[in-house]
Amino acid sequence: MKASSGVMVSAEGVRKSYGLFEALRGVDLTVATGEVLCLIGPSGSGKSTFLRCINHLEKVDAGRLEVDGELVGYREHNGRLYELRDREVCTKRAKIGMVFQRFNLFPHMTAFENVTLAPVSVKGESKAVVAERARALLQRVGLADKLDAYPNQLSGGQQQRVAIARALAMQPKLMLFDEPTSALDPELVGDVLEVMRGLAEEGMTMVVVTHEMGFAREVGDTLAF
Ligand code: ADP
């Protein structure tokens, strides 16, 4: 196993096809620890596919993809690759936070319950510790007064900030954002970008698919897809 040596994501010649259609034609990039990389490009250019490969929601067809010095989805032994079992994939995925365009909150759970669910049920952390963390995170995203609100009682921007808090509650080492503001009314975009800007300032490593050129220019290094 390689040491992480300050590189959080490393892709070399990463390819992915859907049938005959090549969505990724050899992606080479690195994301340093603490870096914010914004992926910009036309719809259909493979940005979202690449994000999904990073946390193994999609399987790479060829090339090498590593997160924090470890191959994504495979174990290497004597120069051969062996696919990881589902449980091992889940363990690794738990270290990567993902925020989707359409929030994907659990509709029957309050903001507080959405944020506390995975750390308790997936990581087996103590309820008291997680509850305290959830309150702090919801406060940090500006929703201290919305702990008991259900998703349908919140605006899109508020839901997206709950989704960010939910991802952070797992204490990930890497955060992936897939067009996090594209589904929002324009007046709600700013608060979400503000939370993301704060995360970047605190040194979170982030890969962000976005059309927000201002944000990308100001906060991140950009890569055209
Ligand atoms: P982007 O995020 O840059 O808009 P995507 O990664 O979503 O691009 O998609 C890249 C291409 O791959 C698109 O042409 C899309 O239609 C195709 N694609 C994405 N996911 C699938 C899938 N699950 N099955 C078949 N084709 C897909």
PDB file of C-alpha atoms and ligand atoms in Angstrom:
ATOM      1  CA  MET A   1       0.000   0.000   0.000  1.00  0.00           C
ATOM      2  CA  LYS A   2       1.315   3.435  -0.900  1.00  0.00           C
ATOM      3  CA  ALA A   3       1.462   6.311   1.551  1.00  0.00           C
ATOM      4  CA  SER A   4      -0.899   9.133   0.672  1.00  0.00           C
ATOM      5  CA  SER A   5       1.952  11.659   0.204  1.00  0.00           C
ATOM      6  CA  GLY A   6      -0.374  14.638  -0.024  1.00  0.00           C
ATOM      7  CA  VAL A   7      -2.364  13.307  -2.956  1.00  0.00           C
ATOM      8  CA  MET A   8      -6.040  12.595  -2.260  1.00  0.00           C
ATOM      9  CA  VAL A   9      -7.231  11.579  -5.729  1.00  0.00           C
ATOM     10  CA  SER A  10      -5.084  10.290  -8.538  1.00  0.00           C
ATOM     11  CA  ALA A  11      -6.403   9.230 -11.932  1.00  0.00           C
ATOM     12  CA  GLU A  12      -4.291   7.835 -14.742  1.00  0.00           C
ATOM     13  CA  GLY A  13      -5.854   6.938 -18.047  1.00  0.00           C
ATOM     14  CA  VAL A  14      -9.265   6.311 -16.487  1.00  0.00           C
ATOM     15  CA  ARG A  15     -11.781   4.995 -19.003  1.00  0.00           C
ATOM     16  CA  LYS A  16     -15.462   4.220 -18.687  1.00  0.00           C
ATOM     17  CA  SER A  17     -17.916   3.163 -21.374  1.00  0.00           C
ATOM     18  CA  TYR A  18     -21.643   2.586 -21.383  1.00  0.00           C
ATOM     19  CA  GLY A  19     -22.066  -0.014 -24.101  1.00  0.00           C
ATOM     20  CA  LEU A  20     -20.316   1.403 -27.164  1.00  0.00           C
ATOM     21  CA  PHE A  21     -20.376   4.948 -25.818  1.00  0.00           C
ATOM     22  CA  GLU A  22     -17.153   6.118 -24.205  1.00  0.00           C
ATOM     23  CA  ALA A  23     -18.031   8.524 -21.386  1.00  0.00           C
ATOM     24  CA  LEU A  24     -14.446   8.802 -20.081  1.00  0.00           C
ATOM     25  CA  ARG A  25     -11.636   8.579 -22.626  1.00  0.00           C
ATOM     26  CA  GLY A  26      -8.554   8.437 -20.456  1.00  0.00           C
ATOM     27  CA  VAL A  27      -8.808  10.925 -17.609  1.00  0.00           C
ATOM     28  CA  ASP A  28      -5.532  11.996 -16.001  1.00  0.00           C
ATOM     29  CA  LEU A  29      -5.641  14.220 -12.950  1.00  0.00           C
ATOM     30  CA  THR A  30      -4.555  14.579  -9.369  1.00  0.00           C
ATOM     31  CA  VAL A  31      -6.241  16.328  -6.477  1.00  0.00           C
ATOM     32  CA  ALA A  32      -3.889  17.277  -3.658  1.00  0.00           C
ATOM     33  CA  THR A  33      -5.007  16.981  -0.060  1.00  0.00           C
ATOM     34  CA  GLY A  34      -6.751  20.243   0.841  1.00  0.00           C
ATOM     35  CA  GLU A  35      -7.308  21.193  -2.804  1.00  0.00           C
ATOM     36  CA  VAL A  36     -10.652  22.121  -4.331  1.00  0.00           C
ATOM     37  CA  LEU A  37     -10.944  20.920  -7.913  1.00  0.00           C
ATOM     38  CA  CYS A  38     -13.878  22.195  -9.944  1.00  0.00           C
ATOM     39  CA  LEU A  39     -14.869  20.193 -12.999  1.00  0.00           C
ATOM     40  CA  ILE A  40     -16.374  22.369 -15.683  1.00  0.00           C
ATOM     41  CA  GLY A  41     -17.676  21.351 -19.055  1.00  0.00           C
ATOM     42  CA  PRO A  42     -20.679  20.803 -21.250  1.00  0.00           C
ATOM     43  CA  SER A  43     -23.462  18.474 -20.262  1.00  0.00           C
ATOM     44  CA  GLY A  44     -22.643  14.901 -21.215  1.00  0.00           C
ATOM     45  CA  SER A  45     -18.857  15.319 -21.053  1.00  0.00           C
ATOM     46  CA  GLY A  46     -18.513  12.749 -18.278  1.00  0.00           C
ATOM     47  CA  LYS A  47     -18.075  14.930 -15.175  1.00  0.00           C
ATOM     48  CA  SER A  48     -20.707  13.168 -13.149  1.00  0.00           C
ATOM     49  CA  THR A  49     -19.510   9.761 -14.339  1.00  0.00           C
ATOM     50  CA  PHE A  50     -16.042  10.587 -13.093  1.00  0.00           C
ATOM     51  CA  LEU A  51     -17.372  11.629  -9.664  1.00  0.00           C
ATOM     52  CA  ARG A  52     -19.317   8.378  -9.421  1.00  0.00           C
ATOM     53  CA  CYS A  53     -16.157   6.436 -10.294  1.00  0.00           C
ATOM     54  CA  ILE A  54     -14.303   8.115  -7.410  1.00  0.00           C
ATOM     55  CA  ASN A  55     -16.641   6.600  -4.846  1.00  0.00           C
ATOM     56  CA  HIS A  56     -17.183   3.428  -6.829  1.00  0.00           C
ATOM     57  CA  LEU A  57     -20.804   3.983  -7.709  1.00  0.00           C
ATOM     58  CA  GLU A  58     -19.468   3.175 -11.191  1.00  0.00           C
ATOM     59  CA  LYS A  59     -16.714   0.737 -12.084  1.00  0.00           C
ATOM     60  CA  VAL A  60     -13.758   1.962 -14.083  1.00  0.00           C
ATOM     61  CA  ASP A  61     -13.065  -0.053 -17.270  1.00  0.00           C
ATOM     62  CA  ALA A  62      -9.381   0.782 -17.569  1.00  0.00           C
ATOM     63  CA  GLY A  63      -6.696   2.936 -16.022  1.00  0.00           C
ATOM     64  CA  ARG A  64      -5.853   3.544 -12.398  1.00  0.00           C
ATOM     65  CA  LEU A  65      -7.914   5.475  -9.895  1.00  0.00           C
ATOM     66  CA  GLU A  66      -6.694   5.939  -6.334  1.00  0.00           C
ATOM     67  CA  VAL A  67      -8.139   7.736  -3.343  1.00  0.00           C
ATOM     68  CA  ASP A  68      -5.782   8.519  -0.478  1.00  0.00           C
ATOM     69  CA  GLY A  69      -3.204   6.114  -1.844  1.00  0.00           C
ATOM     70  CA  GLU A  70      -5.592   3.184  -2.230  1.00  0.00           C
ATOM     71  CA  LEU A  71      -7.057   1.785  -5.433  1.00  0.00           C
ATOM     72  CA  VAL A  72     -10.784   2.395  -5.758  1.00  0.00           C
ATOM     73  CA  GLY A  73     -12.743  -0.843  -5.814  1.00  0.00           C
ATOM     74  CA  TYR A  74      -9.784  -3.193  -6.148  1.00  0.00           C
ATOM     75  CA  ARG A  75      -7.033  -4.748  -4.094  1.00  0.00           C
ATOM     76  CA  GLU A  76      -3.662  -5.269  -5.723  1.00  0.00           C
ATOM     77  CA  HIS A  77      -1.764  -8.441  -4.959  1.00  0.00           C
ATOM     78  CA  ASN A  78       1.390  -9.582  -6.786  1.00  0.00           C
ATOM     79  CA  GLY A  79       0.626  -7.246  -9.661  1.00  0.00           C
ATOM     80  CA  ARG A  80      -2.938  -8.503 -10.136  1.00  0.00           C
ATOM     81  CA  LEU A  81      -6.154  -6.679  -9.323  1.00  0.00           C
ATOM     82  CA  TYR A  82      -8.912  -8.288  -7.287  1.00  0.00           C
ATOM     83  CA  GLU A  83     -12.309  -6.682  -7.013  1.00  0.00           C
ATOM     84  CA  LEU A  84     -13.310  -5.716  -3.475  1.00  0.00           C
ATOM     85  CA  ARG A  85     -16.364  -7.236  -1.856  1.00  0.00           C
ATOM     86  CA  ASP A  86     -19.432  -5.034  -1.368  1.00  0.00           C
ATOM     87  CA  ARG A  87     -18.713  -4.648   2.316  1.00  0.00           C
ATOM     88  CA  GLU A  88     -15.176  -3.443   1.662  1.00  0.00           C
ATOM     89  CA  VAL A  89     -16.471  -1.001  -0.961  1.00  0.00           C
ATOM     90  CA  CYS A  90     -18.988   0.359   1.570  1.00  0.00           C
ATOM     91  CA  THR A  91     -16.302   0.825   4.203  1.00  0.00           C
ATOM     92  CA  LYS A  92     -14.242   2.867   1.770  1.00  0.00           C
ATOM     93  CA  ARG A  93     -17.224   4.797   0.478  1.00  0.00           C
ATOM     94  CA  ALA A  94     -18.059   5.856   4.038  1.00  0.00           C
ATOM     95  CA  LYS A  95     -14.898   7.971   3.982  1.00  0.00           C
ATOM     96  CA  ILE A  96     -16.094   9.955   0.967  1.00  0.00           C
ATOM     97  CA  GLY A  97     -18.984  12.390   1.300  1.00  0.00           C
ATOM     98  CA  MET A  98     -21.250  12.981  -1.673  1.00  0.00           C
ATOM     99  CA  VAL A  99     -23.737  15.768  -2.295  1.00  0.00           C
ATOM    100  CA  PHE A 100     -26.148  15.384  -5.191  1.00  0.00           C
ATOM    101  CA  GLN A 101     -27.984  17.881  -7.366  1.00  0.00           C
ATOM    102  CA  ARG A 102     -31.346  16.820  -5.924  1.00  0.00           C
ATOM    103  CA  PHE A 103     -30.412  16.664  -2.213  1.00  0.00           C
ATOM    104  CA  ASN A 104     -31.756  13.091  -1.765  1.00  0.00           C
ATOM    105  CA  LEU A 105     -32.711  13.599   1.880  1.00  0.00           C
ATOM    106  CA  PHE A 106     -34.827  10.919   3.540  1.00  0.00           C
ATOM    107  CA  PRO A 107     -38.286  12.525   3.301  1.00  0.00           C
ATOM    108  CA  HIS A 108     -39.750  10.872   6.403  1.00  0.00           C
ATOM    109  CA  MET A 109     -36.925  12.058   8.660  1.00  0.00           C
ATOM    110  CA  THR A 110     -36.232  15.439  10.204  1.00  0.00           C
ATOM    111  CA  ALA A 111     -33.072  17.380   9.386  1.00  0.00           C
ATOM    112  CA  PHE A 112     -31.550  16.153  12.658  1.00  0.00           C
ATOM    113  CA  GLU A 113     -32.465  12.531  11.913  1.00  0.00           C
ATOM    114  CA  ASN A 114     -31.092  12.781   8.368  1.00  0.00           C
ATOM    115  CA  VAL A 115     -27.750  13.952   9.741  1.00  0.00           C
ATOM    116  CA  THR A 116     -27.475  11.444  12.601  1.00  0.00           C
ATOM    117  CA  LEU A 117     -28.630   8.295  10.792  1.00  0.00           C
ATOM    118  CA  ALA A 118     -25.475   7.063   9.038  1.00  0.00           C
ATOM    119  CA  PRO A 119     -22.857   7.720  11.725  1.00  0.00           C
ATOM    120  CA  VAL A 120     -24.956   5.717  14.199  1.00  0.00           C
ATOM    121  CA  SER A 121     -26.219   2.951  11.904  1.00  0.00           C
ATOM    122  CA  VAL A 122     -23.265   2.562   9.514  1.00  0.00           C
ATOM    123  CA  LYS A 123     -20.291   3.490  11.691  1.00  0.00           C
ATOM    124  CA  GLY A 124     -21.799   2.411  15.004  1.00  0.00           C
ATOM    125  CA  GLU A 125     -20.919   5.647  16.751  1.00  0.00           C
ATOM    126  CA  SER A 126     -22.551   6.596  20.044  1.00  0.00           C
ATOM    127  CA  LYS A 127     -25.870   8.418  19.729  1.00  0.00           C
ATOM    128  CA  ALA A 128     -24.830  11.127  22.176  1.00  0.00           C
ATOM    129  CA  VAL A 129     -21.613  11.924  20.337  1.00  0.00           C
ATOM    130  CA  VAL A 130     -23.363  11.975  16.964  1.00  0.00           C
ATOM    131  CA  ALA A 131     -26.227  14.123  18.281  1.00  0.00           C
ATOM    132  CA  GLU A 132     -23.799  16.748  19.470  1.00  0.00           C
ATOM    133  CA  ARG A 133     -21.933  16.679  16.149  1.00  0.00           C
ATOM    134  CA  ALA A 134     -25.209  16.960  14.206  1.00  0.00           C
ATOM    135  CA  ARG A 135     -26.301  20.021  16.176  1.00  0.00           C
ATOM    136  CA  ALA A 136     -22.929  21.674  15.572  1.00  0.00           C
ATOM    137  CA  LEU A 137     -23.031  20.856  11.848  1.00  0.00           C
ATOM    138  CA  LEU A 138     -26.586  22.090  11.375  1.00  0.00           C
ATOM    139  CA  GLN A 139     -25.637  25.275  13.180  1.00  0.00           C
ATOM    140  CA  ARG A 140     -22.615  25.655  10.943  1.00  0.00           C
ATOM    141  CA  VAL A 141     -24.726  25.433   7.782  1.00  0.00           C
ATOM    142  CA  GLY A 142     -27.087  28.044   9.235  1.00  0.00           C
ATOM    143  CA  LEU A 143     -29.923  25.718  10.227  1.00  0.00           C
ATOM    144  CA  ALA A 144     -29.722  25.621  14.035  1.00  0.00           C
ATOM    145  CA  ASP A 145     -33.439  26.436  14.165  1.00  0.00           C
ATOM    146  CA  LYS A 146     -34.461  23.695  11.697  1.00  0.00           C
ATOM    147  CA  LEU A 147     -33.410  20.530  13.518  1.00  0.00           C
ATOM    148  CA  ASP A 148     -36.952  19.203  13.698  1.00  0.00           C
ATOM    149  CA  ALA A 149     -38.064  20.288  10.244  1.00  0.00           C
ATOM    150  CA  TYR A 150     -38.869  17.685   7.587  1.00  0.00           C
ATOM    151  CA  PRO A 151     -37.428  18.132   4.071  1.00  0.00           C
ATOM    152  CA  ASN A 152     -40.788  19.255   2.640  1.00  0.00           C
ATOM    153  CA  GLN A 153     -40.828  22.091   5.188  1.00  0.00           C
ATOM    154  CA  LEU A 154     -37.487  23.396   3.940  1.00  0.00           C
ATOM    155  CA  SER A 155     -36.469  25.354   0.834  1.00  0.00           C
ATOM    156  CA  GLY A 156     -34.227  23.673  -1.720  1.00  0.00           C
ATOM    157  CA  GLY A 157     -31.248  25.620  -0.459  1.00  0.00           C
ATOM    158  CA  GLN A 158     -31.949  24.599   3.130  1.00  0.00           C
ATOM    159  CA  GLN A 159     -32.352  20.964   2.066  1.00  0.00           C
ATOM    160  CA  GLN A 160     -29.038  21.103   0.262  1.00  0.00           C
ATOM    161  CA  ARG A 161     -27.355  22.499   3.369  1.00  0.00           C
ATOM    162  CA  VAL A 162     -28.834  19.618   5.402  1.00  0.00           C
ATOM    163  CA  ALA A 163     -27.420  17.260   2.778  1.00  0.00           C
ATOM    164  CA  ILE A 164     -23.974  18.829   3.205  1.00  0.00           C
ATOM    165  CA  ALA A 165     -24.233  18.507   7.002  1.00  0.00           C
ATOM    166  CA  ARG A 166     -25.319  14.886   6.558  1.00  0.00           C
ATOM    167  CA  ALA A 167     -22.259  14.116   4.438  1.00  0.00           C
ATOM    168  CA  LEU A 168     -19.946  15.891   6.894  1.00  0.00           C
ATOM    169  CA  ALA A 169     -21.394  13.962   9.839  1.00  0.00           C
ATOM    170  CA  MET A 170     -19.530  10.894   8.557  1.00  0.00           C
ATOM    171  CA  GLN A 171     -16.280  12.874   8.953  1.00  0.00           C
ATOM    172  CA  PRO A 172     -15.153  12.197   5.379  1.00  0.00           C
ATOM    173  CA  LYS A 173     -11.647  12.869   4.112  1.00  0.00           C
ATOM    174  CA  LEU A 174     -12.972  13.885   0.696  1.00  0.00           C
ATOM    175  CA  MET A 175     -16.204  15.579  -0.394  1.00  0.00           C
ATOM    176  CA  LEU A 176     -17.747  15.194  -3.849  1.00  0.00           C
ATOM    177  CA  PHE A 177     -20.354  17.667  -5.091  1.00  0.00           C
ATOM    178  CA  ASP A 178     -22.376  16.896  -8.229  1.00  0.00           C
ATOM    179  CA  GLU A 179     -23.885  20.169  -9.443  1.00  0.00           C
ATOM    180  CA  PRO A 180     -25.005  21.066  -5.912  1.00  0.00           C
ATOM    181  CA  THR A 181     -26.702  24.327  -6.885  1.00  0.00           C
ATOM    182  CA  SER A 182     -28.178  23.438 -10.293  1.00  0.00           C
ATOM    183  CA  ALA A 183     -31.622  22.545  -8.942  1.00  0.00           C
ATOM    184  CA  LEU A 184     -31.936  25.692  -6.812  1.00  0.00           C
ATOM    185  CA  ASP A 185     -33.748  28.941  -7.408  1.00  0.00           C
ATOM    186  CA  PRO A 186     -31.106  31.607  -8.040  1.00  0.00           C
ATOM    187  CA  GLU A 187     -31.705  33.395  -4.731  1.00  0.00           C
ATOM    188  CA  LEU A 188     -30.930  30.204  -2.789  1.00  0.00           C
ATOM    189  CA  VAL A 189     -27.602  29.454  -4.469  1.00  0.00           C
ATOM    190  CA  GLY A 190     -25.524  31.910  -2.453  1.00  0.00           C
ATOM    191  CA  ASP A 191     -26.060  30.295   0.955  1.00  0.00           C
ATOM    192  CA  VAL A 192     -25.026  26.887  -0.366  1.00  0.00           C
ATOM    193  CA  LEU A 193     -21.898  28.259  -2.054  1.00  0.00           C
ATOM    194  CA  GLU A 194     -21.080  30.107   1.180  1.00  0.00           C
ATOM    195  CA  VAL A 195     -21.097  26.830   3.115  1.00  0.00           C
ATOM    196  CA  MET A 196     -18.885  25.220   0.463  1.00  0.00           C
ATOM    197  CA  ARG A 197     -16.506  28.175   0.528  1.00  0.00           C
ATOM    198  CA  GLY A 198     -16.210  27.791   4.315  1.00  0.00           C
ATOM    199  CA  LEU A 199     -15.404  24.105   3.937  1.00  0.00           C
ATOM    200  CA  ALA A 200     -12.712  24.889   1.388  1.00  0.00           C
ATOM    201  CA  GLU A 201     -11.177  27.486   3.715  1.00  0.00           C
ATOM    202  CA  GLU A 202     -10.997  24.895   6.478  1.00  0.00           C
ATOM    203  CA  GLY A 203      -8.943  22.666   4.213  1.00  0.00           C
ATOM    204  CA  MET A 204     -11.492  20.067   3.126  1.00  0.00           C
ATOM    205  CA  THR A 205     -10.473  18.290  -0.068  1.00  0.00           C
ATOM    206  CA  MET A 206     -13.288  18.711  -2.580  1.00  0.00           C
ATOM    207  CA  VAL A 207     -14.143  17.755  -6.144  1.00  0.00           C
ATOM    208  CA  VAL A 208     -16.997  19.893  -7.401  1.00  0.00           C
ATOM    209  CA  VAL A 209     -18.940  19.568 -10.641  1.00  0.00           C
ATOM    210  CA  THR A 210     -20.438  22.993 -11.145  1.00  0.00           C
ATOM    211  CA  HIS A 211     -21.548  25.635 -13.609  1.00  0.00           C
ATOM    212  CA  GLU A 212     -20.849  28.382 -11.061  1.00  0.00           C
ATOM    213  CA  MET A 213     -17.862  29.973 -12.784  1.00  0.00           C
ATOM    214  CA  GLY A 214     -17.481  32.648 -10.116  1.00  0.00           C
ATOM    215  CA  PHE A 215     -17.201  30.042  -7.371  1.00  0.00           C
ATOM    216  CA  ALA A 216     -14.822  27.910  -9.418  1.00  0.00           C
ATOM    217  CA  ARG A 217     -12.549  30.830 -10.185  1.00  0.00           C
ATOM    218  CA  GLU A 218     -12.505  32.136  -6.646  1.00  0.00           C
ATOM    219  CA  VAL A 219     -12.331  28.937  -4.598  1.00  0.00           C
ATOM    220  CA  GLY A 220     -10.975  26.161  -6.754  1.00  0.00           C
ATOM    221  CA  ASP A 221      -8.553  25.039  -9.340  1.00  0.00           C
ATOM    222  CA  THR A 222     -10.549  24.303 -12.435  1.00  0.00           C
ATOM    223  CA  LEU A 223     -10.330  21.512 -14.914  1.00  0.00           C
ATOM    224  CA  ALA A 224     -12.215  21.524 -18.190  1.00  0.00           C
ATOM    225  CA  PHE A 225     -13.838  18.252 -19.152  1.00  0.00           C
TER     226      PHE A 225
HETATM  227  P1  ADP B   1     -21.942  15.248 -17.293  1.00  0.00           P
HETATM  228  O1  ADP B   1     -21.937  15.043 -15.813  1.00  0.00           O
HETATM  229  O2  ADP B   1     -20.675  15.877 -17.793  1.00  0.00           O
HETATM  230  O3  ADP B   1     -23.166  15.962 -17.787  1.00  0.00           O
HETATM  231  P2  ADP B   1     -22.361  12.409 -17.413  1.00  0.00           P
HETATM  232  O4  ADP B   1     -21.183  11.834 -16.738  1.00  0.00           O
HETATM  233  O5  ADP B   1     -23.629  12.495 -16.640  1.00  0.00           O
HETATM  234  O6  ADP B   1     -21.955  13.829 -18.007  1.00  0.00           O
HETATM  235  O7  ADP B   1     -22.675  11.593 -18.727  1.00  0.00           O
HETATM  236  C1  ADP B   1     -21.695  11.351 -19.723  1.00  0.00           C
HETATM  237  C2  ADP B   1     -22.321  10.558 -20.834  1.00  0.00           C
HETATM  238  O8  ADP B   1     -22.548   9.223 -20.414  1.00  0.00           O
HETATM  239  C3  ADP B   1     -23.674  11.107 -21.268  1.00  0.00           C
HETATM  240  O9  ADP B   1     -23.736  11.031 -22.674  1.00  0.00           O
HETATM  241  C4  ADP B   1     -24.670  10.167 -20.656  1.00  0.00           C
HETATM  242  O10 ADP B   1     -25.811  10.047 -21.450  1.00  0.00           O
HETATM  243  C5  ADP B   1     -23.904   8.872 -20.566  1.00  0.00           C
HETATM  244  N1  ADP B   1     -24.306   8.089 -19.374  1.00  0.00           N
HETATM  245  C6  ADP B   1     -24.173   8.477 -18.099  1.00  0.00           C
HETATM  246  N2  ADP B   1     -24.604   7.530 -17.265  1.00  0.00           N
HETATM  247  C7  ADP B   1     -25.055   6.491 -18.022  1.00  0.00           C
HETATM  248  C8  ADP B   1     -25.605   5.207 -17.761  1.00  0.00           C
HETATM  249  N3  ADP B   1     -25.805   4.787 -16.499  1.00  0.00           N
HETATM  250  N4  ADP B   1     -25.912   4.436 -18.807  1.00  0.00           N
HETATM  251  C9  ADP B   1     -25.709   4.850 -20.078  1.00  0.00           C
HETATM  252  N5  ADP B   1     -25.185   6.049 -20.397  1.00  0.00           N
HETATM  253  C10 ADP B   1     -24.849   6.869 -19.397  1.00  0.00           C
END
